[in-house]
Structure formats: structure tokens, C-alpha cells
Tab-separated table of N, CA and C in Angstrom:
chain	number	residue	atom	x	y	z
O	1	MET	N	4.101	-15.408	-3.621
O	1	MET	CA	3.616	-14.339	-2.766
O	1	MET	C	3.851	-14.739	-1.314
O	2	ILE	N	4.115	-13.759	-0.506
O	2	ILE	CA	4.358	-13.980	0.914
O	2	ILE	C	3.118	-14.598	1.572
O	3	SER	N	3.342	-15.511	2.505
O	3	SER	CA	2.222	-16.144	3.205
O	3	SER	C	1.832	-15.295	4.420
O	4	LEU	N	0.660	-15.566	4.942
O	4	LEU	CA	0.188	-14.848	6.125
O	4	LEU	C	1.147	-15.027	7.290
O	5	SER	N	1.595	-16.249	7.518
O	5	SER	CA	2.498	-16.491	8.659
O	5	SER	C	3.835	-15.773	8.466
O	6	GLN	N	4.357	-15.741	7.232
O	6	GLN	CA	5.601	-15.014	6.967
O	6	GLN	C	5.400	-13.511	7.192
O	7	PHE	N	4.279	-13.001	6.725
O	7	PHE	CA	3.962	-11.584	6.874
O	7	PHE	C	3.895	-11.206	8.358
O	8	LEU	N	3.193	-11.997	9.135
O	8	LEU	CA	3.061	-11.715	10.575
O	8	LEU	C	4.417	-11.811	11.275
O	9	ALA	N	5.230	-12.780	10.872
O	9	ALA	CA	6.559	-12.938	11.470
O	9	ALA	C	7.448	-11.742	11.150
O	10	ARG	N	7.422	-11.278	9.902
O	10	ARG	CA	8.242	-10.116	9.524
O	10	ARG	C	7.836	-8.862	10.293
O	11	ARG	N	6.549	-8.727	10.504
O	11	ARG	CA	6.047	-7.555	11.234
O	11	ARG	C	6.240	-7.698	12.742
O	12	GLY	N	6.497	-8.922	13.186
O	12	GLY	CA	6.632	-9.160	14.622
O	12	GLY	C	5.304	-8.965	15.337
O	13	GLU	N	4.216	-9.236	14.619
O	13	GLU	CA	2.874	-8.987	15.163
O	13	GLU	C	2.524	-10.021	16.213
O	14	ARG	N	2.134	-9.546	17.406
O	14	ARG	CA	1.763	-10.441	18.499
O	14	ARG	C	0.386	-10.116	19.072
O	15	ASP	N	-0.156	-8.975	18.680
O	15	ASP	CA	-1.463	-8.554	19.188
O	15	ASP	C	-2.550	-9.431	18.565
O	16	PRO	N	-3.276	-10.183	19.392
O	16	PRO	CA	-4.292	-11.094	18.850
O	16	PRO	C	-5.371	-10.381	18.024
O	17	LEU	N	-5.745	-9.173	18.414
O	17	LEU	CA	-6.758	-8.431	17.651
O	17	LEU	C	-6.235	-8.030	16.276
O	18	ALA	N	-4.994	-7.593	16.223
O	18	ALA	CA	-4.388	-7.225	14.943
O	18	ALA	C	-4.237	-8.456	14.054
O	19	ILE	N	-3.814	-9.559	14.641
O	19	ILE	CA	-3.662	-10.801	13.875
O	19	ILE	C	-5.013	-11.246	13.325
O	20	ASP	N	-6.065	-11.122	14.126
O	20	ASP	CA	-7.401	-11.489	13.674
O	20	ASP	C	-7.845	-10.612	12.507
O	21	ASP	N	-7.613	-9.308	12.607
O	21	ASP	CA	-7.981	-8.385	11.522
O	21	ASP	C	-7.202	-8.702	10.249
O	22	ILE	N	-5.909	-8.872	10.377
O	22	ILE	CA	-5.079	-9.183	9.205
O	22	ILE	C	-5.534	-10.490	8.580
O	23	SER	N	-5.800	-11.492	9.396
O	23	SER	CA	-6.244	-12.796	8.885
O	23	SER	C	-7.577	-12.684	8.150
O	24	ARG	N	-8.480	-11.872	8.674
O	24	ARG	CA	-9.805	-11.711	8.077
O	24	ARG	C	-9.718	-11.140	6.662
O	25	TYR	N	-8.813	-10.198	6.448
O	25	TYR	CA	-8.711	-9.512	5.160
O	25	TYR	C	-7.608	-10.068	4.258
O	26	TRP	N	-6.893	-11.081	4.725
O	26	TRP	CA	-5.713	-11.563	4.026
O	26	TRP	C	-5.995	-12.033	2.596
O	27	CYS	N	-6.960	-12.886	2.409
O	27	CYS	CA	-7.185	-13.490	1.080
O	27	CYS	C	-7.458	-12.428	0.021
O	28	GLY	N	-8.396	-11.531	0.283
O	28	GLY	CA	-8.706	-10.472	-0.680
O	28	GLY	C	-7.533	-9.544	-0.906
O	29	ALA	N	-6.840	-9.192	0.170
O	29	ALA	CA	-5.700	-8.276	0.068
O	29	ALA	C	-4.539	-8.921	-0.678
O	30	SER	N	-4.301	-10.183	-0.412
O	30	SER	CA	-3.207	-10.890	-1.071
O	30	SER	C	-3.480	-11.037	-2.571
O	31	ASP	N	-4.705	-11.385	-2.924
O	31	ASP	CA	-5.075	-11.489	-4.339
O	31	ASP	C	-4.925	-10.139	-5.036
O	32	ALA	N	-5.381	-9.074	-4.377
O	32	ALA	CA	-5.278	-7.726	-4.951
O	32	ALA	C	-3.819	-7.320	-5.118
O	33	ALA	N	-2.979	-7.703	-4.159
O	33	ALA	CA	-1.561	-7.361	-4.234
O	33	ALA	C	-0.906	-8.000	-5.459
O	34	VAL	N	-1.242	-9.248	-5.731
O	34	VAL	CA	-0.685	-9.939	-6.900
O	34	VAL	C	-1.090	-9.206	-8.173
O	35	ILE	N	-2.368	-8.865	-8.279
O	35	ILE	CA	-2.878	-8.188	-9.478
O	35	ILE	C	-2.254	-6.799	-9.617
O	36	ALA	N	-2.237	-6.030	-8.532
O	36	ALA	CA	-1.711	-4.661	-8.581
O	36	ALA	C	-0.217	-4.650	-8.904
O	37	LEU	N	0.537	-5.568	-8.325
O	37	LEU	CA	1.971	-5.624	-8.636
O	37	LEU	C	2.206	-5.966	-10.098
O	38	GLY	N	1.331	-6.788	-10.638
O	38	GLY	CA	1.443	-7.140	-12.052
O	38	GLY	C	1.188	-5.959	-12.975
O	39	GLN	N	0.474	-4.965	-12.485
O	39	GLN	CA	0.147	-3.770	-13.271
O	39	GLN	C	1.098	-2.605	-12.997
O	40	MET	N	1.987	-2.761	-12.030
O	40	MET	CA	2.857	-1.659	-11.628
O	40	MET	C	3.889	-1.333	-12.702
O	41	PRO	N	3.984	-0.057	-13.078
O	41	PRO	CA	5.038	0.331	-14.023
O	41	PRO	C	6.406	0.290	-13.349
O	42	GLY	N	7.457	0.332	-14.133
O	42	GLY	CA	8.817	0.309	-13.604
O	42	GLY	C	9.130	1.560	-12.787
O	43	ILE	N	10.061	1.396	-11.854
O	43	ILE	CA	10.430	2.521	-10.987
O	43	ILE	C	11.691	3.222	-11.460
O	44	GLY	N	12.316	2.719	-12.499
O	44	GLY	CA	13.537	3.347	-12.999
O	44	GLY	C	14.694	3.173	-12.038
O	45	PHE	N	15.780	3.840	-12.365
O	45	PHE	CA	16.969	3.791	-11.521
O	45	PHE	C	17.052	5.101	-10.755
O	46	ALA	N	16.700	5.059	-9.484
O	46	ALA	CA	16.744	6.236	-8.605
O	46	ALA	C	15.944	7.410	-9.166
O	47	SER	N	14.805	7.102	-9.800
O	47	SER	CA	13.963	8.138	-10.384
O	47	SER	C	12.799	8.465	-9.449
O	48	VAL	N	12.800	9.677	-8.929
O	48	VAL	CA	11.725	10.116	-8.044
O	48	VAL	C	10.391	10.074	-8.781
O	49	LYS	N	10.363	10.614	-9.998
O	49	LYS	CA	9.122	10.676	-10.768
O	49	LYS	C	8.555	9.289	-11.057
O	50	LYS	N	9.398	8.374	-11.461
O	50	LYS	CA	8.925	7.031	-11.784
O	50	LYS	C	8.464	6.279	-10.540
O	51	ARG	N	9.146	6.466	-9.450
O	51	ARG	CA	8.737	5.799	-8.210
O	51	ARG	C	7.398	6.339	-7.721
O	52	MET	N	7.247	7.642	-7.771
O	52	MET	CA	5.969	8.242	-7.370
O	52	MET	C	4.858	7.774	-8.312
O	53	ALA	N	5.139	7.767	-9.599
O	53	ALA	CA	4.137	7.343	-10.582
O	53	ALA	C	3.757	5.879	-10.375
O	54	ALA	N	4.727	5.036	-10.067
O	54	ALA	CA	4.454	3.615	-9.845
O	54	ALA	C	3.576	3.426	-8.613
O	55	PHE	N	3.905	4.117	-7.537
O	55	PHE	CA	3.105	3.995	-6.322
O	55	PHE	C	1.672	4.446	-6.573
O	56	LEU	N	1.508	5.593	-7.216
O	56	LEU	CA	0.168	6.123	-7.463
O	56	LEU	C	-0.612	5.255	-8.449
O	57	ALA	N	0.078	4.645	-9.409
O	57	ALA	CA	-0.600	3.741	-10.344
O	57	ALA	C	-1.170	2.536	-9.595
O	58	VAL	N	-0.407	2.003	-8.668
O	58	VAL	CA	-0.878	0.876	-7.864
O	58	VAL	C	-2.078	1.310	-7.015
O	59	CYS	N	-1.994	2.482	-6.414
O	59	CYS	CA	-3.105	2.980	-5.590
O	59	CYS	C	-4.363	3.186	-6.435
O	60	ARG	N	-4.202	3.724	-7.639
O	60	ARG	CA	-5.357	3.911	-8.520
O	60	ARG	C	-5.966	2.559	-8.903
O	61	HIS	N	-5.116	1.573	-9.122
O	61	HIS	CA	-5.609	0.236	-9.448
O	61	HIS	C	-6.416	-0.340	-8.273
O	62	LEU	N	-5.909	-0.171	-7.061
O	62	LEU	CA	-6.640	-0.637	-5.884
O	62	LEU	C	-7.966	0.098	-5.742
O	63	GLU	N	-7.973	1.399	-6.009
O	63	GLU	CA	-9.208	2.184	-5.940
O	63	GLU	C	-10.218	1.692	-6.971
O	64	ASP	N	-9.756	1.352	-8.161
O	64	ASP	CA	-10.644	0.809	-9.191
O	64	ASP	C	-11.265	-0.508	-8.715
O	65	MET	N	-10.465	-1.333	-8.088
O	65	MET	CA	-10.972	-2.601	-7.568
O	65	MET	C	-12.013	-2.358	-6.471
O	66	LYS	N	-11.781	-1.346	-5.638
O	66	LYS	CA	-12.765	-1.000	-4.606
O	66	LYS	C	-14.078	-0.535	-5.245
O	67	ARG	N	-13.984	0.345	-6.245
O	67	ARG	CA	-15.182	0.862	-6.919
O	67	ARG	C	-16.000	-0.244	-7.582
O	68	GLN	N	-15.308	-1.259	-8.060
O	68	GLN	CA	-15.983	-2.370	-8.730
O	68	GLN	C	-16.496	-3.410	-7.736
O	69	GLY	N	-16.273	-3.175	-6.450
O	69	GLY	CA	-16.759	-4.084	-5.422
O	69	GLY	C	-15.917	-5.337	-5.248
O	70	GLU	N	-14.720	-5.334	-5.805
O	70	GLU	CA	-13.837	-6.503	-5.719
O	70	GLU	C	-12.975	-6.484	-4.464
O	71	LEU	N	-12.979	-5.349	-3.772
O	71	LEU	CA	-12.033	-5.144	-2.673
O	71	LEU	C	-12.648	-4.188	-1.661
O	72	SER	N	-12.446	-4.475	-0.389
O	72	SER	CA	-12.906	-3.554	0.653
O	72	SER	C	-11.798	-2.539	0.945
O	73	GLU	N	-12.151	-1.505	1.672
O	73	GLU	CA	-11.152	-0.508	2.056
O	73	GLU	C	-10.020	-1.135	2.871
O	74	GLU	N	-10.394	-2.016	3.790
O	74	GLU	CA	-9.403	-2.680	4.638
O	74	GLU	C	-8.473	-3.572	3.821
O	75	GLU	N	-9.042	-4.287	2.866
O	75	GLU	CA	-8.223	-5.151	2.012
O	75	GLU	C	-7.260	-4.331	1.157
O	76	ALA	N	-7.734	-3.194	0.645
O	76	ALA	CA	-6.873	-2.331	-0.172
O	76	ALA	C	-5.695	-1.819	0.648
O	77	PHE	N	-5.961	-1.400	1.873
O	77	PHE	CA	-4.902	-0.864	2.722
O	77	PHE	C	-3.906	-1.964	3.098
O	78	LEU	N	-4.414	-3.139	3.436
O	78	LEU	CA	-3.532	-4.258	3.765
O	78	LEU	C	-2.700	-4.661	2.553
O	79	ALA	N	-3.286	-4.580	1.366
O	79	ALA	CA	-2.556	-4.930	0.137
O	79	ALA	C	-1.294	-4.087	-0.008
O	80	LEU	N	-1.350	-2.815	0.394
O	80	LEU	CA	-0.151	-1.968	0.339
O	80	LEU	C	0.985	-2.570	1.161
O	81	PHE	N	0.664	-3.033	2.343
O	81	PHE	CA	1.687	-3.578	3.228
O	81	PHE	C	2.185	-4.944	2.741
O	82	ILE	N	1.292	-5.716	2.144
O	82	ILE	CA	1.706	-6.991	1.564
O	82	ILE	C	2.672	-6.746	0.406
O	83	MET	N	2.323	-5.797	-0.463
O	83	MET	CA	3.196	-5.493	-1.604
O	83	MET	C	4.536	-4.954	-1.140
O	84	ARG	N	4.518	-4.173	-0.093
O	84	ARG	CA	5.777	-3.630	0.437
O	84	ARG	C	6.674	-4.746	0.954
O	85	ALA	N	6.069	-5.745	1.576
O	85	ALA	CA	6.850	-6.880	2.088
O	85	ALA	C	7.300	-7.805	0.965
O	86	GLU	N	6.531	-7.851	-0.107
O	86	GLU	CA	6.789	-8.794	-1.198
O	86	GLU	C	7.745	-8.261	-2.255
O	87	SER	N	7.657	-6.976	-2.549
O	87	SER	CA	8.361	-6.424	-3.705
O	87	SER	C	9.315	-5.301	-3.305
O	88	LEU	N	10.589	-5.485	-3.612
O	88	LEU	CA	11.568	-4.438	-3.333
O	88	LEU	C	11.268	-3.180	-4.145
O	89	ALA	N	10.861	-3.360	-5.396
O	89	ALA	CA	10.544	-2.201	-6.237
O	89	ALA	C	9.369	-1.414	-5.657
O	90	PHE	N	8.321	-2.123	-5.218
O	90	PHE	CA	7.183	-1.408	-4.634
O	90	PHE	C	7.585	-0.765	-3.318
O	91	SER	N	8.406	-1.445	-2.547
O	91	SER	CA	8.865	-0.875	-1.285
O	91	SER	C	9.601	0.447	-1.521
O	92	LYS	N	10.441	0.492	-2.545
O	92	LYS	CA	11.155	1.729	-2.880
O	92	LYS	C	10.174	2.820	-3.310
O	93	ALA	N	9.172	2.441	-4.099
O	93	ALA	CA	8.162	3.410	-4.539
O	93	ALA	C	7.356	3.923	-3.349
O	94	CYS	N	7.026	3.035	-2.440
O	94	CYS	CA	6.251	3.399	-1.256
O	94	CYS	C	7.051	4.337	-0.349
O	95	ILE	N	8.300	4.032	-0.138
O	95	ILE	CA	9.162	4.884	0.682
O	95	ILE	C	9.276	6.277	0.066
O	96	MET	N	9.434	6.341	-1.243
O	96	MET	CA	9.510	7.641	-1.916
O	96	MET	C	8.216	8.417	-1.703
O	97	PHE	N	7.077	7.734	-1.809
O	97	PHE	CA	5.798	8.407	-1.581
O	97	PHE	C	5.695	8.890	-0.138
O	98	GLU	N	6.107	8.076	0.807
O	98	GLU	CA	6.030	8.472	2.216
O	98	GLU	C	6.883	9.710	2.490
O	99	ILE	N	8.042	9.781	1.876
O	99	ILE	CA	8.926	10.939	2.062
O	99	ILE	C	8.329	12.178	1.405
O	100	ARG	N	7.958	12.053	0.144
O	100	ARG	CA	7.449	13.199	-0.621
O	100	ARG	C	6.020	13.575	-0.234
O	101	GLY	N	5.199	12.572	0.003
O	101	GLY	CA	3.783	12.803	0.269
O	101	GLY	C	3.520	13.617	1.518
O	102	ARG	N	4.383	13.522	2.486
O	102	ARG	CA	4.209	14.294	3.727
O	102	ARG	C	4.275	15.794	3.478
O	103	ARG	N	4.904	16.176	2.376
O	103	ARG	CA	5.055	17.601	2.051
O	103	ARG	C	3.955	18.125	1.128
O	104	PHE	N	3.046	17.262	0.715
O	104	PHE	CA	1.987	17.687	-0.197
O	104	PHE	C	1.074	18.712	0.475
O	105	LYS	N	0.628	19.665	-0.306
O	105	LYS	CA	-0.357	20.640	0.158
O	105	LYS	C	-1.705	19.931	0.285
O	106	PRO	N	-2.598	20.473	1.131
O	106	PRO	CA	-3.910	19.828	1.314
O	106	PRO	C	-4.667	19.579	0.000
O	107	ALA	N	-4.621	20.515	-0.929
O	107	ALA	CA	-5.322	20.330	-2.209
O	107	ALA	C	-4.715	19.175	-3.000
O	108	ASP	N	-3.391	19.029	-2.946
O	108	ASP	CA	-2.727	17.934	-3.647
O	108	ASP	C	-3.050	16.589	-2.994
O	109	ARG	N	-3.130	16.577	-1.672
O	109	ARG	CA	-3.491	15.347	-0.957
O	109	ARG	C	-4.905	14.907	-1.315
O	110	ALA	N	-5.794	15.885	-1.429
O	110	ALA	CA	-7.198	15.569	-1.731
O	110	ALA	C	-7.349	14.940	-3.114
O	111	ALA	N	-6.416	15.199	-3.996
O	111	ALA	CA	-6.481	14.643	-5.350
O	111	ALA	C	-5.913	13.225	-5.430
O	112	LEU	N	-5.283	12.764	-4.372
O	112	LEU	CA	-4.687	11.424	-4.353
O	112	LEU	C	-5.760	10.344	-4.245
O	113	PRO	N	-5.473	9.136	-4.708
O	113	PRO	CA	-6.390	8.022	-4.448
O	113	PRO	C	-6.570	7.853	-2.933
O	114	GLN	N	-7.746	7.417	-2.520
O	114	GLN	CA	-8.068	7.327	-1.094
O	114	GLN	C	-7.068	6.465	-0.323
O	115	VAL	N	-6.638	5.359	-0.899
O	115	VAL	CA	-5.702	4.475	-0.187
O	115	VAL	C	-4.377	5.196	0.073
O	116	ALA	N	-3.958	6.068	-0.830
O	116	ALA	CA	-2.730	6.869	-0.617
O	116	ALA	C	-2.971	7.906	0.476
O	117	GLN	N	-4.158	8.508	0.474
O	117	GLN	CA	-4.500	9.458	1.539
O	117	GLN	C	-4.507	8.760	2.897
O	118	ASP	N	-5.058	7.551	2.930
O	118	ASP	CA	-5.098	6.788	4.187
O	118	ASP	C	-3.698	6.485	4.698
O	119	LEU	N	-2.786	6.151	3.792
O	119	LEU	CA	-1.403	5.880	4.197
O	119	LEU	C	-0.773	7.124	4.800
O	120	LEU	N	-0.966	8.268	4.153
O	120	LEU	CA	-0.412	9.509	4.706
O	120	LEU	C	-1.014	9.832	6.072
O	121	ALA	N	-2.288	9.548	6.248
O	121	ALA	CA	-2.934	9.812	7.534
O	121	ALA	C	-2.328	8.961	8.644
O	122	VAL	N	-1.967	7.725	8.323
O	122	VAL	CA	-1.336	6.846	9.309
O	122	VAL	C	0.044	7.355	9.686
O	123	LEU	N	0.728	7.993	8.746
O	123	LEU	CA	2.086	8.481	8.969
O	123	LEU	C	2.130	9.785	9.765
O	124	GLU	N	1.004	10.476	9.829
O	124	GLU	CA	0.950	11.753	10.531
O	124	GLU	C	1.136	11.535	12.040
O	125	PRO	N	1.851	12.455	12.688
O	125	PRO	CA	2.035	12.307	14.146
O	125	PRO	C	0.768	12.599	14.915
């Protein structure tokens, strides 16, 4: 799994407050990322449906961990970015969600796992 220093270097993060926040949530988020990636279904070969399903399965897994008190909201959100940096397959699934998810109707967005909704909110202008 990617280390904190590698993650910060890839992101080019220099803001001390951001580094402090990432460092605070790193252990829980990194552990969750390992578990969630282990549960991720395959993304297929250029399959929109499989990539979307894989991304949402990971988000549902993170939400389950939050409900069980194993993960905070911040750790769940950071786990998405850790998985994106760690796994090419998850990165492809995440990119597909970012492209398609922006077009979701409000009712469809409301049905998404909270961590997926949070990602879409960050992407909004």
C-alpha cells in the first residue's frame, strides 16, 4: 500500500493544514482502503456498468464500515483518494463515476452512498 509520504508527494501537497489533516486520518483510511480494495469486484474490459458497479460497491463497503463505527467520514473520504492512487482498476472505476455521476438526477444522487455523494459535491463548480 502507498505510504503517507508517497501519497503527499504524488499530490504535491505543501499546505501544512492539509498535510496535518491527511496525517491525522491516514491510518484508519489506509486500513479501510486495503479492506475495500480487497472486496472490489472486477471492472471488466472497458465496461461502464462494471466500473460503476465496482466504484459503488467500494463506497457501500466504506459506508458499512462507517455505520459499524470502524471509520469516520473523513477517513472514508480519504480512503477513496488512497485507493485511487494505489489501484489502477479503482482509479478507472472512480473516473467513470466522476464522468457519469455528474449527470445523475437529484433523486439518483440521493440514493448513492454518502461517500459517493460527497465526491460529487467536491467535483461541483
